[in-house]
Amino acid sequence: MVSNQMLPDARRPTRVPLIVAGVLLGAGLGGFVDGIVLHQILQWHNLLSARLPPDTLVRAKVNMYWDGVFYAAVWLMTALGLRLLWAAGARPDVPWSGQTLVGALLLGWGVFNVVEGVIDHHLLALHHVREYAPDKLPWDAAFLAFGAALTFGGGWLIRAARSGAESKQP
Amino acid sequence: MRLPGCFNLRGWRGLVAVVALGVAAPAARACAVCRPQVDATVYDAAYTTRLALVTLPVLLLVAGAVGLLVADAWRRPTYRRSVASSAPAADGIEPDAA
């Protein structure tokens, strides 16, 4: 049974559920940007293009399959983020802030780029940003730098939203 | 030159033709020569390893997000108290009494 003395703590505002939902949504949307723009439209790489170069129809179709698995995973992450956003919206102890949400979206996109870049491009070498460029490293580094900029920008927006909310309090 | 009626893609006949093409096209693309090679390359012995590698960044992000949510809920005293007080006390002392 919940103690009545502790109820005020339960109502203490927390932004974490909104931030987590935004981070997952931003990471999912960032994953879709990666896949749609870099895989399909620009055709700079596929998910396994460093391991299995798509130089024949069969290999291209196999890369399409693994791109599809990537999309499925990213779709699930986006759906989970949407579910958590819905749950956060129903909680009275979660302040509803557009600035916090936008910051979390940018943070999620940036964290996704950094994690995906470090793991897939550098550690596992599943693919590189520009698979068919003679020097792949500058493109991979630029991708990481873009992710880091999004991460810092998102974090700054989230922090600014918190100080803005505190300054509005009487 | 006037095309036969079946090539006229206007109206409901056109709609039926487009839908029929969409239904038939995937079967046409799955050619008898390359499809077994594609299947053999996708579903080889390294399938599980590749699946783990492809989904690793997403799994890490989801695990981190869930961890943050759990940590936030656990830090909130009411949550901790409610979990603690819902468990049967082995020594007969109520958790809130401490």
mmCIF file of C-alpha atoms in Angstrom:
data_model
loop_
_atom_site.group_PDB
_atom_site.id
_atom_site.type_symbol
_atom_site.label_atom_id
_atom_site.label_comp_id
_atom_site.label_asym_id
_atom_site.label_seq_id
_atom_site.Cartn_x
_atom_site.Cartn_y
_atom_site.Cartn_z
ATOM 1 C CA MET A 1 0.000 0.000 0.000
ATOM 2 C CA VAL A 2 1.315 3.450 -0.915
ATOM 3 C CA SER A 3 1.997 5.729 2.023
ATOM 4 C CA ASN A 4 0.040 8.999 1.917
ATOM 5 C CA GLN A 5 3.126 10.877 3.096
ATOM 6 C CA MET A 6 4.878 9.912 -0.104
ATOM 7 C CA LEU A 7 2.197 11.094 -2.533
ATOM 8 C CA PRO A 8 3.726 14.560 -3.108
ATOM 9 C CA ASP A 9 6.877 12.825 -4.370
ATOM 10 C CA ALA A 10 4.783 10.914 -6.868
ATOM 11 C CA ARG A 11 3.552 14.214 -8.259
ATOM 12 C CA ARG A 12 7.033 15.711 -8.479
ATOM 13 C CA PRO A 13 7.507 16.565 -12.172
ATOM 14 C CA THR A 14 9.819 14.410 -14.228
ATOM 15 C CA ARG A 15 10.776 14.964 -17.848
ATOM 16 C CA VAL A 16 12.443 11.583 -18.298
ATOM 17 C CA PRO A 17 9.425 9.767 -19.855
ATOM 18 C CA LEU A 18 8.990 12.538 -22.449
ATOM 19 C CA ILE A 19 12.720 12.620 -23.189
ATOM 20 C CA VAL A 20 12.971 8.828 -23.542
ATOM 21 C CA ALA A 21 9.964 8.754 -25.882
ATOM 22 C CA GLY A 22 11.437 11.580 -27.948
ATOM 23 C CA VAL A 23 14.847 9.926 -28.093
ATOM 24 C CA LEU A 24 13.362 6.668 -29.392
ATOM 25 C CA LEU A 25 11.187 8.517 -31.915
ATOM 26 C CA GLY A 26 14.150 10.623 -33.058
ATOM 27 C CA ALA A 27 16.381 7.579 -33.353
ATOM 28 C CA GLY A 28 13.722 5.764 -35.372
ATOM 29 C CA LEU A 29 13.105 8.699 -37.704
ATOM 30 C CA GLY A 30 16.865 9.179 -38.044
ATOM 31 C CA GLY A 31 17.180 5.530 -39.010
ATOM 32 C CA PHE A 32 14.546 6.031 -41.690
ATOM 33 C CA VAL A 33 16.426 9.092 -42.998
ATOM 34 C CA ASP A 34 19.597 6.995 -43.183
ATOM 35 C CA GLY A 35 17.878 4.161 -45.020
ATOM 36 C CA ILE A 36 15.697 6.208 -47.360
ATOM 37 C CA VAL A 37 18.274 8.851 -48.290
ATOM 38 C CA LEU A 38 21.596 6.995 -48.152
ATOM 39 C CA HIS A 39 20.455 3.473 -49.072
ATOM 40 C CA GLN A 40 17.684 4.035 -51.574
ATOM 41 C CA ILE A 41 17.818 7.558 -53.059
ATOM 42 C CA LEU A 42 21.560 8.279 -53.140
ATOM 43 C CA GLN A 43 22.512 4.577 -53.119
ATOM 44 C CA TRP A 44 25.772 5.299 -51.297
ATOM 45 C CA HIS A 45 25.680 2.035 -49.380
ATOM 46 C CA ASN A 46 23.563 -0.873 -48.177
ATOM 47 C CA LEU A 47 23.617 -2.393 -44.740
ATOM 48 C CA LEU A 48 26.025 -5.204 -45.650
ATOM 49 C CA SER A 49 27.653 -3.601 -48.675
ATOM 50 C CA ALA A 50 31.191 -3.818 -47.256
ATOM 51 C CA ARG A 51 30.786 -7.532 -46.515
ATOM 52 C CA LEU A 52 28.685 -8.413 -49.554
ATOM 53 C CA PRO A 53 29.191 -5.859 -52.356
ATOM 54 C CA PRO A 54 25.980 -5.568 -54.401
ATOM 55 C CA ASP A 55 27.743 -6.156 -57.725
ATOM 56 C CA THR A 56 25.392 -8.886 -58.962
ATOM 57 C CA LEU A 57 21.603 -9.142 -58.975
ATOM 58 C CA VAL A 58 21.702 -11.877 -56.317
ATOM 59 C CA ARG A 59 23.957 -9.881 -53.984
ATOM 60 C CA ALA A 60 21.901 -6.726 -54.542
ATOM 61 C CA LYS A 61 18.755 -8.631 -53.563
ATOM 62 C CA VAL A 62 20.473 -10.045 -50.459
ATOM 63 C CA ASN A 63 21.449 -6.501 -49.456
ATOM 64 C CA MET A 64 17.823 -5.450 -50.036
ATOM 65 C CA TYR A 65 16.745 -8.187 -47.627
ATOM 66 C CA TRP A 66 19.058 -6.971 -44.850
ATOM 67 C CA ASP A 67 18.052 -3.363 -45.504
ATOM 68 C CA GLY A 68 14.487 -4.555 -44.947
ATOM 69 C CA VAL A 69 15.439 -6.169 -41.633
ATOM 70 C CA PHE A 70 17.044 -2.861 -40.610
ATOM 71 C CA TYR A 71 13.843 -0.993 -41.530
ATOM 72 C CA ALA A 72 11.763 -3.473 -39.538
ATOM 73 C CA ALA A 73 13.906 -2.948 -36.434
ATOM 74 C CA VAL A 74 13.792 0.832 -36.848
ATOM 75 C CA TRP A 75 10.005 0.700 -37.354
ATOM 76 C CA LEU A 76 9.609 -1.222 -34.100
ATOM 77 C CA MET A 77 11.759 1.359 -32.291
ATOM 78 C CA THR A 78 9.620 4.192 -33.722
ATOM 79 C CA ALA A 79 6.413 2.427 -32.697
ATOM 80 C CA LEU A 80 7.775 1.946 -29.179
ATOM 81 C CA GLY A 81 8.676 5.638 -29.025
ATOM 82 C CA LEU A 82 5.148 6.567 -30.098
ATOM 83 C CA ARG A 83 3.686 4.295 -27.433
ATOM 84 C CA LEU A 84 5.890 5.852 -24.749
ATOM 85 C CA LEU A 85 4.965 9.347 -25.957
ATOM 86 C CA TRP A 86 1.294 8.443 -25.612
ATOM 87 C CA ALA A 87 1.920 7.149 -22.091
ATOM 88 C CA ALA A 88 3.920 10.265 -21.146
ATOM 89 C CA GLY A 89 1.101 12.482 -22.401
ATOM 90 C CA ALA A 90 -1.333 10.807 -20.031
ATOM 91 C CA ARG A 91 0.831 11.409 -16.938
ATOM 92 C CA PRO A 92 0.103 14.541 -14.907
ATOM 93 C CA ASP A 93 3.634 14.559 -13.472
ATOM 94 C CA VAL A 94 5.270 14.860 -16.931
ATOM 95 C CA PRO A 95 5.466 18.496 -18.117
ATOM 96 C CA TRP A 96 4.327 18.770 -21.737
ATOM 97 C CA SER A 97 7.024 20.755 -23.519
ATOM 98 C CA GLY A 98 7.498 21.060 -27.265
ATOM 99 C CA GLN A 99 11.054 22.297 -26.804
ATOM 100 C CA THR A 100 11.931 19.279 -24.691
ATOM 101 C CA LEU A 101 10.378 16.958 -27.287
ATOM 102 C CA VAL A 102 12.227 18.590 -30.209
ATOM 103 C CA GLY A 103 15.459 18.437 -28.222
ATOM 104 C CA ALA A 104 14.864 14.755 -27.471
ATOM 105 C CA LEU A 105 14.105 14.061 -31.148
ATOM 106 C CA LEU A 106 17.396 15.676 -32.207
ATOM 107 C CA LEU A 107 19.233 13.908 -29.375
ATOM 108 C CA GLY A 108 17.802 10.554 -30.486
ATOM 109 C CA TRP A 109 18.741 11.135 -34.111
ATOM 110 C CA GLY A 110 22.260 12.136 -33.087
ATOM 111 C CA VAL A 111 22.736 9.230 -30.697
ATOM 112 C CA PHE A 112 21.482 6.837 -33.375
ATOM 113 C CA ASN A 113 23.998 8.213 -35.886
ATOM 114 C CA VAL A 114 26.854 7.997 -33.386
ATOM 115 C CA VAL A 115 25.986 4.472 -32.207
ATOM 116 C CA GLU A 116 25.309 3.205 -35.729
ATOM 117 C CA GLY A 117 28.394 4.947 -37.075
ATOM 118 C CA VAL A 118 30.748 3.626 -34.418
ATOM 119 C CA ILE A 119 29.383 0.065 -34.497
ATOM 120 C CA ASP A 120 28.532 -0.480 -38.177
ATOM 121 C CA HIS A 121 31.115 1.751 -39.870
ATOM 122 C CA HIS A 122 34.140 1.427 -37.599
ATOM 123 C CA LEU A 123 33.938 -1.577 -35.249
ATOM 124 C CA LEU A 124 32.130 -4.132 -37.410
ATOM 125 C CA ALA A 125 32.755 -2.547 -40.831
ATOM 126 C CA LEU A 126 29.408 -3.738 -42.177
ATOM 127 C CA HIS A 127 29.330 -0.754 -44.518
ATOM 128 C CA HIS A 128 30.707 2.744 -44.959
ATOM 129 C CA VAL A 129 28.820 5.952 -45.676
ATOM 130 C CA ARG A 130 30.245 6.183 -49.215
ATOM 131 C CA GLU A 131 31.046 2.598 -50.043
ATOM 132 C CA TYR A 132 32.362 3.332 -53.513
ATOM 133 C CA ALA A 133 34.534 6.349 -52.687
ATOM 134 C CA PRO A 134 38.308 5.797 -52.841
ATOM 135 C CA ASP A 135 38.733 7.222 -49.335
ATOM 136 C CA LYS A 136 35.861 6.207 -47.064
ATOM 137 C CA LEU A 137 37.143 7.603 -43.762
ATOM 138 C CA PRO A 138 36.273 11.304 -44.286
ATOM 139 C CA TRP A 139 32.651 10.389 -45.066
ATOM 140 C CA ASP A 140 32.410 8.130 -42.013
ATOM 141 C CA ALA A 141 33.969 10.855 -39.857
ATOM 142 C CA ALA A 142 31.561 13.476 -41.254
ATOM 143 C CA PHE A 143 28.633 11.184 -40.441
ATOM 144 C CA LEU A 144 29.881 10.870 -36.854
ATOM 145 C CA ALA A 145 30.441 14.619 -36.593
ATOM 146 C CA PHE A 146 26.899 15.268 -37.832
ATOM 147 C CA GLY A 147 25.601 12.827 -35.214
ATOM 148 C CA ALA A 148 27.641 14.495 -32.482
ATOM 149 C CA ALA A 149 26.342 17.936 -33.521
ATOM 150 C CA LEU A 150 22.753 16.689 -33.374
ATOM 151 C CA THR A 151 23.434 15.130 -29.963
ATOM 152 C CA PHE A 152 24.866 18.332 -28.512
ATOM 153 C CA GLY A 153 22.149 20.459 -30.130
ATOM 154 C CA GLY A 154 19.416 18.224 -28.754
ATOM 155 C CA GLY A 155 20.996 18.161 -25.309
ATOM 156 C CA TRP A 156 21.277 21.954 -25.330
ATOM 157 C CA LEU A 157 17.589 22.328 -26.268
ATOM 158 C CA ILE A 158 16.549 19.940 -23.478
ATOM 159 C CA ARG A 159 18.646 21.830 -20.939
ATOM 160 C CA ALA A 160 17.297 25.174 -22.166
ATOM 161 C CA ALA A 161 13.739 23.883 -21.847
ATOM 162 C CA ARG A 162 14.426 22.907 -18.224
ATOM 163 C CA SER A 163 15.879 26.270 -17.265
ATOM 164 C CA GLY A 164 13.012 27.983 -19.110
ATOM 165 C CA ALA A 165 10.485 25.984 -17.111
ATOM 166 C CA GLU A 166 12.286 26.755 -13.844
ATOM 167 C CA SER A 167 12.383 30.487 -14.581
ATOM 168 C CA LYS A 168 8.611 30.469 -15.211
ATOM 169 C CA GLN A 169 7.905 28.982 -11.805
ATOM 170 C CA PRO A 170 6.700 31.551 -9.217
ATOM 171 C CA MET B 1 -2.456 3.277 -83.976
ATOM 172 C CA ARG B 2 -5.350 2.379 -81.724
ATOM 173 C CA LEU B 3 -4.450 0.036 -78.843
ATOM 174 C CA PRO B 4 -6.722 -2.865 -77.911
ATOM 175 C CA GLY B 5 -9.141 -2.224 -75.084
ATOM 176 C CA CYS B 6 -7.142 -4.183 -72.519
ATOM 177 C CA PHE B 7 -4.302 -1.620 -72.803
ATOM 178 C CA ASN B 8 -6.611 1.289 -72.099
ATOM 179 C CA LEU B 9 -5.700 2.106 -68.468
ATOM 180 C CA ARG B 10 -8.491 4.624 -67.902
ATOM 181 C CA GLY B 11 -11.513 3.894 -65.756
ATOM 182 C CA TRP B 12 -12.199 0.778 -63.741
ATOM 183 C CA ARG B 13 -10.479 -1.446 -66.311
ATOM 184 C CA GLY B 14 -7.281 0.531 -65.717
ATOM 185 C CA LEU B 15 -7.611 0.134 -61.976
ATOM 186 C CA VAL B 16 -8.078 -3.609 -62.350
ATOM 187 C CA ALA B 17 -5.064 -3.788 -64.668
ATOM 188 C CA VAL B 18 -2.815 -1.896 -62.241
ATOM 189 C CA VAL B 19 -3.915 -4.048 -59.294
ATOM 190 C CA ALA B 20 -3.442 -7.230 -61.336
ATOM 191 C CA LEU B 21 0.022 -6.063 -62.364
ATOM 192 C CA GLY B 22 0.906 -5.371 -58.739
ATOM 193 C CA VAL B 23 -0.272 -8.835 -57.730
ATOM 194 C CA ALA B 24 1.519 -10.592 -60.556
ATOM 195 C CA ALA B 25 4.747 -8.574 -60.623
ATOM 196 C CA PRO B 26 6.367 -9.936 -57.434
ATOM 197 C CA ALA B 27 5.921 -13.459 -58.739
ATOM 198 C CA ALA B 28 7.424 -12.398 -62.059
ATOM 199 C CA ARG B 29 10.435 -10.821 -60.339
ATOM 200 C CA ALA B 30 11.133 -13.906 -58.249
ATOM 201 C CA CYS B 31 12.856 -15.580 -61.160
ATOM 202 C CA ALA B 32 13.509 -19.285 -61.047
ATOM 203 C CA VAL B 33 17.253 -18.820 -61.518
ATOM 204 C CA CYS B 34 18.179 -16.140 -59.002
ATOM 205 C CA ARG B 35 15.595 -16.750 -56.263
ATOM 206 C CA PRO B 36 17.198 -19.980 -54.944
ATOM 207 C CA GLN B 37 20.587 -18.239 -54.905
ATOM 208 C CA VAL B 38 19.162 -15.278 -53.011
ATOM 209 C CA ASP B 39 17.480 -17.571 -50.486
ATOM 210 C CA ALA B 40 20.640 -19.627 -50.063
ATOM 211 C CA THR B 41 22.737 -16.507 -49.484
ATOM 212 C CA VAL B 42 20.277 -14.932 -47.038
ATOM 213 C CA TYR B 43 19.482 -18.059 -45.034
ATOM 214 C CA ASP B 44 22.983 -19.448 -44.692
ATOM 215 C CA ALA B 45 24.819 -20.549 -41.555
ATOM 216 C CA ALA B 46 25.663 -16.947 -40.609
ATOM 217 C CA TYR B 47 22.014 -15.794 -40.605
ATOM 218 C CA THR B 48 21.698 -15.443 -36.830
ATOM 219 C CA THR B 49 25.021 -13.636 -36.561
ATOM 220 C CA ARG B 50 24.051 -11.195 -39.316
ATOM 221 C CA LEU B 51 20.649 -10.643 -37.715
ATOM 222 C CA ALA B 52 22.330 -9.796 -34.420
ATOM 223 C CA LEU B 53 24.804 -7.432 -36.085
ATOM 224 C CA VAL B 54 22.161 -5.649 -38.180
ATOM 225 C CA THR B 55 19.862 -5.067 -35.216
ATOM 226 C CA LEU B 56 22.607 -4.342 -32.648
ATOM 227 C CA PRO B 57 22.425 -0.495 -32.737
ATOM 228 C CA VAL B 58 18.631 -0.546 -32.403
ATOM 229 C CA LEU B 59 18.752 -3.079 -29.572
ATOM 230 C CA LEU B 60 21.347 -0.990 -27.716
ATOM 231 C CA LEU B 61 19.248 2.181 -28.031
ATOM 232 C CA VAL B 62 16.056 0.454 -26.893
ATOM 233 C CA ALA B 63 17.872 -1.161 -23.955
ATOM 234 C CA GLY B 64 19.324 2.216 -22.952
ATOM 235 C CA ALA B 65 15.919 3.907 -23.183
ATOM 236 C CA VAL B 66 14.201 1.226 -21.121
ATOM 237 C CA GLY B 67 17.049 1.423 -18.591
ATOM 238 C CA LEU B 68 16.542 5.191 -18.252
ATOM 239 C CA LEU B 69 12.805 4.747 -17.691
ATOM 240 C CA VAL B 70 13.343 2.067 -15.052
ATOM 241 C CA ALA B 71 16.046 4.109 -13.316
ATOM 242 C CA ASP B 72 13.767 7.181 -13.231
ATOM 243 C CA ALA B 73 10.884 5.171 -11.799
ATOM 244 C CA TRP B 74 13.173 3.541 -9.233
ATOM 245 C CA ARG B 75 14.607 6.876 -8.080
ATOM 246 C CA ARG B 76 11.126 8.153 -7.287
ATOM 247 C CA PRO B 77 10.492 7.315 -3.626
ATOM 248 C CA THR B 78 6.824 6.472 -4.068
ATOM 249 C CA TYR B 79 7.599 3.823 -6.630
ATOM 250 C CA ARG B 80 10.282 2.306 -4.442
ATOM 251 C CA ARG B 81 8.052 2.372 -1.381
ATOM 252 C CA SER B 82 5.082 0.920 -3.212
ATOM 253 C CA VAL B 83 7.192 -1.947 -4.561
ATOM 254 C CA ALA B 84 8.770 -2.562 -1.179
ATOM 255 C CA SER B 85 5.500 -2.404 0.705
ATOM 256 C CA SER B 86 3.759 -4.736 -1.742
ATOM 257 C CA ALA B 87 6.242 -7.502 -0.911
ATOM 258 C CA PRO B 88 5.425 -9.615 2.148
ATOM 259 C CA ALA B 89 7.641 -8.646 5.073
ATOM 260 C CA ALA B 90 9.688 -11.598 6.258
ATOM 261 C CA ASP B 91 10.378 -10.167 9.704
ATOM 262 C CA GLY B 92 6.924 -8.804 10.304
ATOM 263 C CA ILE B 93 8.112 -5.176 10.189
ATOM 264 C CA GLU B 94 6.266 -2.942 7.750
ATOM 265 C CA PRO B 95 8.656 -1.269 5.266
ATOM 266 C CA ASP B 96 7.066 2.155 5.870
ATOM 267 C CA ALA B 97 7.746 1.855 9.587
ATOM 268 C CA ALA B 98 11.494 2.216 9.050
#
